[in-house]
Coordinates of C-alpha atoms in Angstrom, one line a residue:
X1 CA 88.3 -67.4 89.2
X2 CA 91.9 -68.3 88.5
X3 CA 93.0 -68.1 84.9
X4 CA 95.9 -70.2 83.7
X5 CA 97.6 -68.9 80.6
X6 CA 100.0 -71.1 78.6
X7 CA 103.3 -69.6 77.7
X8 CA 103.0 -67.4 74.5
X9 CA 99.2 -67.3 74.8
X10 CA 97.5 -64.0 75.7
X11 CA 94.5 -63.6 78.0
X12 CA 91.4 -62.1 76.4
X13 CA 91.9 -59.1 78.8
X14 CA 95.2 -58.4 77.0
X15 CA 93.3 -57.8 73.8
X16 CA 91.6 -54.5 74.5
X17 CA 89.6 -54.7 71.3
X18 CA 87.9 -58.0 72.1
X19 CA 84.7 -56.3 73.2
X20 CA 84.4 -54.6 69.8
X21 CA 84.1 -57.9 67.9
X22 CA 80.7 -59.2 66.8
X23 CA 78.7 -61.3 69.4
X24 CA 80.2 -64.8 69.7
X25 CA 83.4 -64.0 67.8
X26 CA 86.5 -64.4 69.9
X27 CA 89.7 -62.4 69.6
X28 CA 91.7 -65.6 70.3
X29 CA 90.1 -67.5 67.4
X30 CA 92.0 -70.5 66.3
X31 CA 91.2 -71.5 62.6
X32 CA 90.3 -75.2 62.7
X33 CA 91.4 -76.2 59.1
X34 CA 95.1 -76.5 58.7
X35 CA 95.5 -76.3 54.9
X36 CA 94.1 -74.2 52.1
X37 CA 93.8 -77.4 50.0
X38 CA 91.3 -78.8 52.4
X39 CA 89.3 -75.6 52.6
X40 CA 89.0 -75.4 48.8
X41 CA 88.3 -79.1 48.4
X42 CA 85.4 -78.8 50.8
X43 CA 84.0 -75.6 49.1
X44 CA 84.2 -77.2 45.6
X45 CA 82.3 -80.2 46.9
X46 CA 79.7 -78.5 49.1
X47 CA 78.9 -75.8 46.5
X48 CA 79.4 -78.0 43.4
X49 CA 76.2 -76.7 41.6
X50 CA 76.7 -73.1 42.5
X51 CA 78.2 -70.5 40.1
X52 CA 81.8 -69.8 41.2
X53 CA 83.2 -67.5 38.5
X54 CA 82.0 -65.3 35.6
X55 CA 84.6 -64.0 33.3
X56 CA 83.4 -61.8 30.4
X57 CA 80.4 -64.1 29.9
X58 CA 82.2 -67.4 30.5
X59 CA 80.6 -69.2 33.5
X60 CA 82.2 -71.8 35.8
X61 CA 80.4 -73.7 38.6
X62 CA 82.3 -75.0 41.7
X63 CA 82.0 -78.4 40.2
X64 CA 83.6 -77.1 37.0
X65 CA 86.3 -75.5 39.1
X66 CA 87.1 -78.8 40.8
X67 CA 87.3 -80.6 37.5
X68 CA 89.7 -78.1 36.0
X69 CA 91.8 -77.9 39.2
X70 CA 92.0 -81.7 39.2
X71 CA 93.2 -81.7 35.5
X72 CA 96.0 -79.2 36.3
X73 CA 97.1 -81.2 39.4
X74 CA 97.2 -84.5 37.5
X75 CA 99.1 -82.9 34.6
X76 CA 101.8 -81.6 36.9
X77 CA 102.2 -84.9 38.7
X78 CA 102.5 -86.7 35.4
X79 CA 105.1 -84.1 34.4
X80 CA 107.2 -84.9 37.4
X81 CA 106.3 -82.1 39.8
X82 CA 107.6 -83.0 43.3
X83 CA 106.3 -81.7 46.6
X84 CA 107.5 -78.1 47.1
X85 CA 108.5 -77.5 43.4
X86 CA 107.8 -74.0 42.4
X87 CA 105.5 -73.0 39.5
X88 CA 105.4 -69.3 38.5
X89 CA 102.1 -67.7 37.5
X90 CA 102.6 -64.8 35.1
X91 CA 99.0 -64.1 34.7
X92 CA 96.7 -61.1 34.6
X93 CA 93.1 -61.5 36.0
X94 CA 91.8 -64.3 33.9
X95 CA 89.6 -67.4 34.7
X96 CA 92.7 -69.5 34.2
X97 CA 94.3 -67.9 37.3
X98 CA 92.3 -69.7 40.1
X99 CA 92.5 -72.9 38.1
X100 CA 96.3 -72.9 37.9
X101 CA 96.8 -71.6 41.4
X102 CA 94.6 -74.2 43.1
X103 CA 95.9 -76.9 40.7
X104 CA 99.5 -76.3 41.6
X105 CA 98.7 -76.5 45.3
X106 CA 96.6 -79.7 44.8
X107 CA 99.6 -81.3 43.3
X108 CA 101.7 -80.4 46.3
X109 CA 103.6 -77.6 44.6
X110 CA 104.3 -73.9 45.5
X111 CA 103.0 -71.0 43.5
X112 CA 105.3 -68.0 42.7
X113 CA 103.2 -65.0 41.9
X114 CA 104.6 -62.7 39.2
X115 CA 103.2 -59.4 38.2
X116 CA 102.4 -58.4 34.5
X117 CA 103.6 -54.9 35.7
X118 CA 107.1 -56.2 36.4
X119 CA 109.9 -55.0 34.2
X120 CA 112.1 -57.7 32.6
X121 CA 114.8 -57.3 35.2
X122 CA 112.4 -57.8 38.0
X123 CA 110.9 -60.9 36.4
X124 CA 114.4 -62.4 35.9
X125 CA 115.3 -61.8 39.5
X126 CA 112.1 -63.4 40.8
X127 CA 112.4 -66.4 38.6
X128 CA 116.1 -67.0 39.5
X129 CA 115.5 -66.3 43.2
X130 CA 112.5 -68.7 43.5
X131 CA 114.0 -71.5 41.4
X132 CA 110.7 -72.0 39.6
X133 CA 110.7 -74.9 37.1
X134 CA 107.6 -73.9 35.2
X135 CA 106.1 -70.7 34.1
X136 CA 102.4 -70.3 33.2
X137 CA 101.5 -67.3 31.1
X138 CA 98.9 -66.0 28.6
X139 CA 99.5 -66.3 24.9
X140 CA 99.6 -62.6 23.8
X141 CA 102.0 -60.0 22.5
X142 CA 102.4 -58.0 25.6
X143 CA 104.1 -60.7 27.7
X144 CA 105.9 -62.8 25.1
X145 CA 108.9 -60.6 24.8
X146 CA 109.6 -60.7 28.5
X147 CA 109.0 -64.5 28.6
X148 CA 111.4 -64.9 25.7
X149 CA 114.1 -63.1 27.7
X150 CA 113.5 -65.4 30.6
X151 CA 114.0 -68.5 28.5
X152 CA 117.3 -67.2 27.3
X153 CA 118.5 -66.8 30.9
X154 CA 116.8 -70.0 32.2
X155 CA 117.2 -72.6 29.4
X156 CA 115.6 -75.4 31.5
X157 CA 112.4 -73.4 32.2
X158 CA 109.3 -75.0 30.9
X159 CA 106.8 -72.4 29.6
X160 CA 103.1 -73.1 29.2
X161 CA 100.8 -70.5 27.5
X162 CA 97.0 -70.3 27.9
X163 CA 94.6 -68.7 25.4
X164 CA 92.5 -66.0 27.1
X165 CA 89.2 -64.8 25.8
X166 CA 90.1 -61.1 25.9
X167 CA 93.7 -61.4 24.7
X168 CA 94.4 -61.9 21.0
X169 CA 96.7 -65.0 20.7
X170 CA 100.0 -65.1 18.8
X171 CA 99.8 -67.8 16.0
X172 CA 101.9 -69.9 15.8
X173 CA 103.2 -70.2 19.3
X174 CA 106.9 -69.3 19.6
X175 CA 109.2 -72.4 19.7
X176 CA 110.2 -71.9 23.3
X177 CA 106.6 -72.3 24.6
X178 CA 104.0 -75.0 24.8
X179 CA 100.2 -74.8 24.4
X180 CA 98.8 -75.3 27.9
X181 CA 95.8 -77.1 26.6
X182 CA 98.1 -79.8 25.1
X183 CA 99.7 -80.2 28.6
X184 CA 96.3 -80.6 30.2
X185 CA 94.3 -82.5 27.7
X186 CA 95.4 -86.1 28.6
X187 CA 94.1 -85.6 32.1
X188 CA 90.5 -84.5 31.3
X189 CA 88.0 -86.3 33.6
X190 CA 90.5 -87.1 36.4
X191 CA 89.5 -86.4 40.0
X192 CA 91.6 -84.4 42.5
X193 CA 94.7 -86.4 43.5
X194 CA 95.2 -87.3 47.1
X195 CA 98.5 -85.6 47.7
X196 CA 99.5 -85.3 51.4
X197 CA 100.3 -81.7 52.4
X198 CA 100.7 -80.2 55.8
X199 CA 100.0 -76.7 57.1
X200 CA 103.7 -76.0 57.1
X201 CA 104.1 -76.7 53.4
X202 CA 104.9 -73.6 51.4
X203 CA 101.8 -72.6 49.3
X204 CA 102.9 -69.3 47.9
X205 CA 106.0 -67.1 47.4
X206 CA 104.6 -63.6 47.3
X207 CA 107.2 -61.0 46.4
X208 CA 107.2 -57.7 48.2
X209 CA 109.6 -54.9 47.3
X210 CA 112.4 -53.8 49.5
X211 CA 113.5 -50.3 50.4
X212 CA 117.1 -51.4 50.5
X213 CA 117.4 -54.0 47.7
X214 CA 115.8 -56.5 45.3
X215 CA 112.2 -57.7 46.0
X216 CA 112.1 -60.6 48.5
X217 CA 109.5 -63.3 48.7
X218 CA 107.3 -63.7 51.8
X219 CA 106.9 -67.4 52.5
X220 CA 103.2 -68.1 52.9
X221 CA 102.3 -71.6 54.0
X222 CA 99.2 -73.6 53.5
X223 CA 98.3 -72.8 57.1
X224 CA 98.9 -69.1 56.6
X225 CA 96.5 -68.8 53.7
X226 CA 93.9 -71.2 55.3
X227 CA 94.0 -69.1 58.5
X228 CA 93.6 -65.8 56.6
X229 CA 90.5 -67.1 54.8
X230 CA 89.0 -68.5 57.9
X231 CA 89.7 -65.4 60.0
X232 CA 87.9 -63.3 57.5
X233 CA 85.0 -65.8 57.5
X234 CA 84.8 -65.7 61.3
X235 CA 84.8 -61.9 61.3
X236 CA 82.1 -61.6 58.6
X237 CA 79.9 -64.6 59.2
X238 CA 77.2 -62.6 61.0
X239 CA 77.0 -59.9 58.3
X240 CA 74.8 -59.8 55.2
X241 CA 77.8 -59.8 53.0
X242 CA 78.7 -63.3 54.0
X243 CA 77.5 -66.4 52.2
X244 CA 76.9 -68.4 49.0
X245 CA 74.2 -65.9 47.8
X246 CA 76.7 -63.1 47.4
X247 CA 78.1 -61.7 44.2
X248 CA 81.5 -60.0 44.3
X249 CA 82.9 -57.9 41.4
X250 CA 86.7 -58.2 41.3
X251 CA 89.0 -55.9 39.4
X252 CA 91.9 -56.0 42.0
X253 CA 94.8 -58.1 40.6
X254 CA 94.9 -61.7 41.8
X255 CA 98.7 -61.7 41.6
X256 CA 98.5 -59.3 44.6
X257 CA 97.9 -60.9 48.0
X258 CA 94.9 -58.6 48.7
X259 CA 93.1 -59.6 45.6
X260 CA 94.0 -63.2 45.9
X261 CA 93.0 -63.8 49.6
X262 CA 90.3 -61.3 50.3
X263 CA 88.5 -61.1 46.9
X264 CA 88.9 -64.6 45.6
X265 CA 89.8 -67.3 48.1
X266 CA 87.7 -65.9 50.9
X267 CA 84.7 -65.7 48.5
X268 CA 85.3 -69.3 47.2
X269 CA 85.3 -70.5 50.8
X270 CA 81.8 -69.1 51.2
X271 CA 80.5 -70.5 47.9
X272 CA 79.9 -67.0 46.5
X273 CA 80.0 -66.0 42.9
X274 CA 82.9 -63.9 41.7
X275 CA 82.6 -61.6 38.6
X276 CA 86.3 -61.4 37.5
X277 CA 87.5 -58.6 35.2
X278 CA 91.0 -57.9 33.9
X279 CA 91.2 -54.1 33.6
X280 CA 89.1 -51.6 35.5
X281 CA 86.5 -49.8 33.5
X282 CA 84.3 -47.5 35.5
X283 CA 81.4 -47.5 33.0
X284 CA 81.5 -51.3 32.8
X285 CA 81.6 -51.6 36.6
X286 CA 78.5 -49.5 37.0
X287 CA 76.6 -51.6 34.4
X288 CA 77.7 -54.8 36.1
X289 CA 76.6 -53.6 39.6
X290 CA 73.3 -52.4 38.2
X291 CA 72.4 -55.4 36.0
X292 CA 73.8 -58.3 38.1
X293 CA 72.9 -56.9 41.5
X294 CA 76.5 -57.1 42.7
X295 CA 76.7 -57.2 46.5
X296 CA 80.4 -56.6 47.1
X297 CA 82.8 -54.2 45.4
X298 CA 86.2 -53.2 46.4
X299 CA 89.2 -51.3 45.0
X300 CA 91.8 -48.6 45.4
X301 CA 90.6 -45.0 45.8
X302 CA 91.2 -44.3 42.1
X303 CA 88.6 -46.8 41.2
X304 CA 86.0 -45.3 43.5
X305 CA 86.7 -41.8 42.3
X306 CA 86.4 -42.9 38.6
X307 CA 83.2 -44.7 39.4
X308 CA 81.6 -41.6 41.0
X309 CA 82.7 -39.4 38.1
X310 CA 80.7 -41.5 35.6
X311 CA 78.0 -39.3 34.0
X312 CA 75.4 -42.1 34.1
X313 CA 75.8 -43.0 37.7
X314 CA 72.5 -41.2 38.7
X315 CA 70.6 -43.7 36.6
X316 CA 72.2 -46.8 38.1
X317 CA 70.8 -48.7 41.1
X318 CA 73.7 -49.5 43.5
X319 CA 71.5 -50.4 46.4
X320 CA 72.4 -54.1 46.1
X321 CA 75.9 -53.5 47.5
X322 CA 76.2 -54.6 51.1
X323 CA 80.0 -54.5 51.3
X324 CA 82.2 -51.7 49.9
X325 CA 85.9 -51.6 50.7
X326 CA 88.8 -49.4 49.7
X327 CA 92.5 -49.8 50.4
X328 CA 96.0 -48.9 49.3
X329 CA 95.7 -45.1 50.0
X330 CA 93.6 -42.7 52.0
X331 CA 90.1 -42.1 50.6
X332 CA 88.7 -38.6 50.5
X333 CA 85.9 -38.0 53.0
X334 CA 83.7 -36.6 50.2
X335 CA 84.0 -39.9 48.3
X336 CA 83.1 -41.9 51.4
X337 CA 80.0 -39.8 51.9
X338 CA 78.9 -40.1 48.3
X339 CA 79.3 -43.9 48.3
X340 CA 77.1 -44.1 51.4
X341 CA 74.5 -42.0 49.7
X342 CA 74.4 -44.3 46.7
X343 CA 74.7 -47.7 48.5
X344 CA 73.6 -47.2 52.1
X345 CA 76.8 -48.7 53.4
X346 CA 80.0 -47.3 54.8
X347 CA 83.2 -48.0 52.8
X348 CA 85.3 -50.4 54.8
X349 CA 89.0 -50.5 55.0
X350 CA 91.8 -51.7 57.3
X351 CA 95.4 -52.6 57.5
X352 CA 97.4 -55.6 56.4
X353 CA 100.5 -56.6 54.5
X354 CA 101.9 -59.3 52.3
X355 CA 103.6 -60.9 55.2
X356 CA 100.2 -61.3 57.1
X357 CA 98.4 -62.9 54.1
X358 CA 97.2 -60.0 54.3
X359 CA 94.8 -60.1 57.3
X360 CA 95.5 -57.7 60.1
X361 CA 93.0 -54.9 61.1
X362 CA 89.5 -54.3 59.7
X363 CA 87.0 -51.4 60.2
X364 CA 83.8 -52.7 61.8
X365 CA 80.5 -52.0 59.9
X366 CA 79.1 -50.0 62.8
X367 CA 82.0 -47.6 63.4
X368 CA 80.9 -45.1 66.1
X369 CA 81.2 -41.3 65.6
X370 CA 84.5 -39.7 66.3
X371 CA 86.6 -42.7 65.0
X372 CA 87.3 -41.2 61.6
X373 CA 90.8 -42.2 60.4
X374 CA 90.9 -45.5 62.3
X375 CA 91.9 -48.6 60.4
X376 CA 89.8 -50.6 62.8
X377 CA 90.4 -53.5 65.1
X378 CA 92.4 -56.8 64.7
X379 CA 90.6 -59.6 63.0
X380 CA 90.0 -62.8 65.0
X381 CA 93.2 -64.7 65.6
X382 CA 95.5 -61.7 65.0
X383 CA 97.5 -60.1 67.9
X384 CA 98.8 -56.5 67.4
X385 CA 100.8 -54.4 69.8
X386 CA 102.4 -51.0 69.7
X387 CA 106.0 -51.0 70.8
X388 CA 108.7 -48.4 71.1
X389 CA 110.3 -48.0 67.7
X390 CA 113.7 -47.8 69.3
X391 CA 113.1 -50.6 71.8
X392 CA 110.8 -53.2 70.2
X393 CA 110.5 -55.2 73.5
X394 CA 108.9 -52.2 75.3
X395 CA 105.1 -52.3 74.8
X396 CA 103.4 -48.9 74.7
X397 CA 100.0 -48.0 76.2
X398 CA 96.9 -46.3 74.6
X399 CA 97.5 -43.1 72.6
X400 CA 101.3 -43.7 72.5
X401 CA 102.8 -43.8 69.1
X402 CA 105.2 -46.6 68.1
X403 CA 105.7 -49.4 65.7
X404 CA 103.1 -52.0 65.1
X405 CA 104.1 -55.6 65.7
X406 CA 101.9 -58.5 64.7
X407 CA 101.6 -62.3 65.2
X408 CA 99.1 -64.9 64.4
X409 CA 98.5 -68.0 62.2
X410 CA 98.4 -66.1 59.0
X411 CA 101.8 -64.4 59.5
X412 CA 104.7 -65.5 57.4
X413 CA 107.6 -67.4 59.0
X414 CA 110.1 -65.4 57.0
X415 CA 111.6 -64.6 53.6
X416 CA 112.7 -67.0 50.9
X417 CA 116.5 -67.2 50.7
X418 CA 116.8 -64.3 53.1
X419 CA 117.8 -65.5 56.5
X420 CA 119.2 -62.1 57.5
X421 CA 116.1 -60.3 56.5
X422 CA 114.0 -62.9 58.4
X423 CA 116.1 -62.4 61.5
X424 CA 115.7 -58.6 61.3
X425 CA 112.0 -58.8 60.8
X426 CA 111.1 -60.8 63.9
X427 CA 111.6 -59.9 67.6
X428 CA 110.5 -62.6 70.1
X429 CA 108.2 -64.2 67.6
X430 CA 106.5 -60.9 66.6
X431 CA 106.8 -59.5 63.1
X432 CA 107.9 -55.9 63.1
X433 CA 105.8 -54.2 60.5
X434 CA 107.7 -50.9 60.0
X435 CA 104.4 -49.0 60.3
X436 CA 104.0 -46.3 63.0
X437 CA 100.6 -46.0 64.7
X438 CA 98.8 -46.1 68.0
X439 CA 95.8 -47.6 69.7
X440 CA 93.2 -45.5 71.4
X441 CA 91.6 -46.2 74.8
X442 CA 88.7 -48.0 73.2
X443 CA 90.8 -50.4 71.3
X444 CA 90.8 -48.9 67.8
X445 CA 94.1 -48.7 65.9
X446 CA 95.4 -45.8 63.8
X447 CA 98.3 -45.7 61.3
X448 CA 100.0 -42.3 61.3
X449 CA 103.2 -42.8 59.3
X450 CA 105.5 -45.3 57.6
X451 CA 108.8 -46.3 59.1
X452 CA 109.9 -47.1 55.6
X453 CA 109.7 -44.8 52.6
X454 CA 107.1 -46.8 50.8
X455 CA 104.9 -45.0 48.3
X456 CA 101.4 -46.4 47.7
X457 CA 100.2 -45.4 44.2
X458 CA 96.8 -46.6 43.0
X459 CA 97.0 -49.4 45.5
X460 CA 100.4 -50.6 44.3
X461 CA 103.5 -50.6 46.5
X462 CA 106.2 -48.4 45.0
X463 CA 109.7 -48.4 46.5
X464 CA 111.8 -45.3 46.0
X465 CA 115.1 -47.2 46.0
X466 CA 114.1 -49.3 43.0
X467 CA 113.2 -46.1 41.0
X468 CA 116.4 -44.4 42.2
X469 CA 118.5 -47.4 41.1
X470 CA 116.9 -47.3 37.6
X471 CA 117.4 -43.5 37.3
X472 CA 121.0 -43.8 38.3
X473 CA 121.6 -45.7 35.1
X474 CA 120.9 -42.7 33.0
X475 CA 124.2 -41.4 31.7
X476 CA 123.4 -37.8 32.5
X477 CA 122.5 -38.4 36.2
X478 CA 124.9 -37.8 39.0
X479 CA 122.6 -38.3 41.9
X480 CA 118.9 -38.9 42.6
X481 CA 116.3 -39.2 45.3
X482 CA 112.7 -40.2 45.1
X483 CA 109.9 -39.4 47.5
X484 CA 106.1 -39.9 47.6
X485 CA 103.9 -36.9 47.0
X486 CA 100.1 -36.4 47.2
X487 CA 98.3 -37.2 44.0
X488 CA 94.6 -36.5 43.7
X489 CA 94.0 -39.6 41.5
X490 CA 96.6 -42.1 42.6
X491 CA 96.7 -41.3 46.3
X492 CA 100.5 -41.0 46.1
X493 CA 102.9 -40.7 43.2
X494 CA 106.7 -40.6 42.8
X495 CA 108.6 -37.3 42.6
X496 CA 112.3 -37.6 41.4
X497 CA 114.9 -35.0 42.5
X498 CA 117.9 -35.3 40.0
X499 CA 121.4 -33.9 40.1
X500 CA 122.9 -33.8 36.6
X501 CA 126.4 -34.7 35.7
X502 CA 128.6 -31.7 34.9
X503 CA 127.9 -30.4 31.4
X504 CA 124.7 -32.5 31.0
X505 CA 121.5 -30.8 29.7
X506 CA 118.2 -31.2 31.6
X507 CA 115.7 -33.6 30.1
X508 CA 111.9 -33.8 30.2
X509 CA 109.8 -36.0 32.5
X510 CA 108.6 -37.8 29.3
X511 CA 112.1 -38.5 28.2
X512 CA 113.1 -39.9 31.6
X513 CA 110.1 -42.2 31.7
X514 CA 110.9 -43.5 28.2
X515 CA 114.4 -44.3 29.5
X516 CA 112.8 -46.1 32.5
X517 CA 110.3 -48.1 30.5
X518 CA 112.4 -51.3 30.4
X519 CA 113.7 -50.9 33.9
X520 CA 110.7 -50.3 36.2
X521 CA 107.0 -50.9 36.0
X522 CA 104.4 -48.4 34.7
X523 CA 103.0 -47.9 38.2
X524 CA 106.5 -46.9 39.4
X525 CA 107.1 -44.1 36.8
X526 CA 107.8 -40.6 38.4
X527 CA 105.0 -38.1 37.9
X528 CA 107.1 -35.1 38.8
X529 CA 110.7 -34.3 38.1
X530 CA 112.9 -31.6 39.7
X531 CA 116.5 -30.8 38.9
X532 CA 118.8 -29.6 41.8
X533 CA 122.4 -28.7 42.2
X534 CA 122.6 -31.0 45.3
X535 CA 120.5 -33.1 47.6
X536 CA 120.1 -32.7 51.4
X537 CA 122.2 -35.0 53.6
X538 CA 122.0 -36.5 57.0
X539 CA 124.8 -36.1 59.6
X540 CA 126.4 -39.2 58.3
X541 CA 126.2 -38.2 54.6
X542 CA 123.1 -40.1 53.5
X543 CA 120.5 -38.6 51.3
X544 CA 117.7 -37.3 53.5
X545 CA 114.3 -38.1 52.0
X546 CA 112.8 -36.7 55.2
X547 CA 114.2 -33.3 54.4
X548 CA 112.9 -33.5 50.9
X549 CA 109.5 -34.5 52.1
X550 CA 109.4 -31.6 54.6
X551 CA 110.5 -29.2 51.9
X552 CA 107.9 -30.5 49.4
X553 CA 105.2 -30.3 52.1
X554 CA 106.0 -26.7 52.9
X555 CA 106.1 -25.7 49.2
X556 CA 102.7 -27.3 48.6
X557 CA 101.2 -25.6 51.7
X558 CA 102.5 -22.2 50.6
X559 CA 101.1 -22.8 47.1
X560 CA 97.7 -23.8 48.4
X561 CA 97.7 -20.8 50.8

């Protein structure tokens, strides 16, 4: 039989993992719904009577969610929001988050995700870079000082603050902010507006750090997010963990693309119930899994380790879990085995990135023996190739190590206000990931190294250059380099190598981190500090992090030996 292939479209035979997908699931899957708005509108109607969200005892059905999303959308339209206007969400995990997120999109706006972990400088950069006109936050002490600083720098910024059931409010509200309830109240009872949006409209600006500069925002369109949600659904639809009878416990932050797409939007699309919590508490998590028969739980390795270390775990029934996932850092084999003993399922993982919304590669539930260490196979609709890191147009064969490149409907079209970075990131329509790996002869993928110097600490991306820039501001520091080191709890942590100015006295790690408190996030704080007389250099005079990593690896090996 003659096969005709359209330009830019790959034959199924070019996807050597296609035979590993579930029966009836095609590797060349084309998600049918073009916008996230349409997906969520359908879910909120189809599952109107089903429980959608539980947040510290507060319940919300899908019908309730639709009504609240409609109120937010109508309020923004009445306030003058135009199609494509940016609205920043400076929210922890709270039941307000999905309401504001979906409400902004329903009004035709674009969400800018901000992290409560951001230092004031990072917040100011993201707000200025994105051009957000509104900021939505929680009324509480911890965030108000940073928000106040933003208002001074951006006098036209409109700030709306919500009251959260686990955050003590500040009374009265500061003069620069408005009560969100007052903004929304006139629109109670309104239905979702009919605002035309297309798949190419920008839904989300999701910031991702840079190893050579300020954080940049990946442009994620309505189609990108809709495709990501549908690709997950297509992959999982034949598994027990799929459907409206599922109950997912979510601690992963919704301001991060993994938590947002895989733990919230994907579950909403299925009509499942999400138990949302703000801060991870291992004892609480065990109780919730046991008492509410939670079926899905995922987190970074530190969460799993803390869970297994709970003294009362032997008395808890975890057999309801049919989907366990870990990401952000390697998971110890002993932890994986213990989770299987307690739940009867294998911990799943995979690979993805902010720029892919974050679908990419996923470990199948029936992983055969001998495939330990794999990140799995590409999800439906995603193409991945291994190419020569020095020649990105030369595709490599099985077992050859090179750089992963990816394309598909969930992949960003570029970076906000960064045409040069966008041009550098794409080659012939493929996104160059910066990750080094290989594909075996069966079609399974493996990640073996990072092209960049990214540190992944407790699931958060930590960029050495950002820490180095902050440490360089210390008056006693002449030079600095930061690398990632193994950490038994966080997976990885930052180690700072500091060269002091002449005549300066050494300081403690605690003193350094106090200095850094207003400059970088808590998750970026160095966990080790070493003073040196100089730093290793490359042939062209650049600091060699590679040499420092090799030196640190040898030292740890000798110590362990």
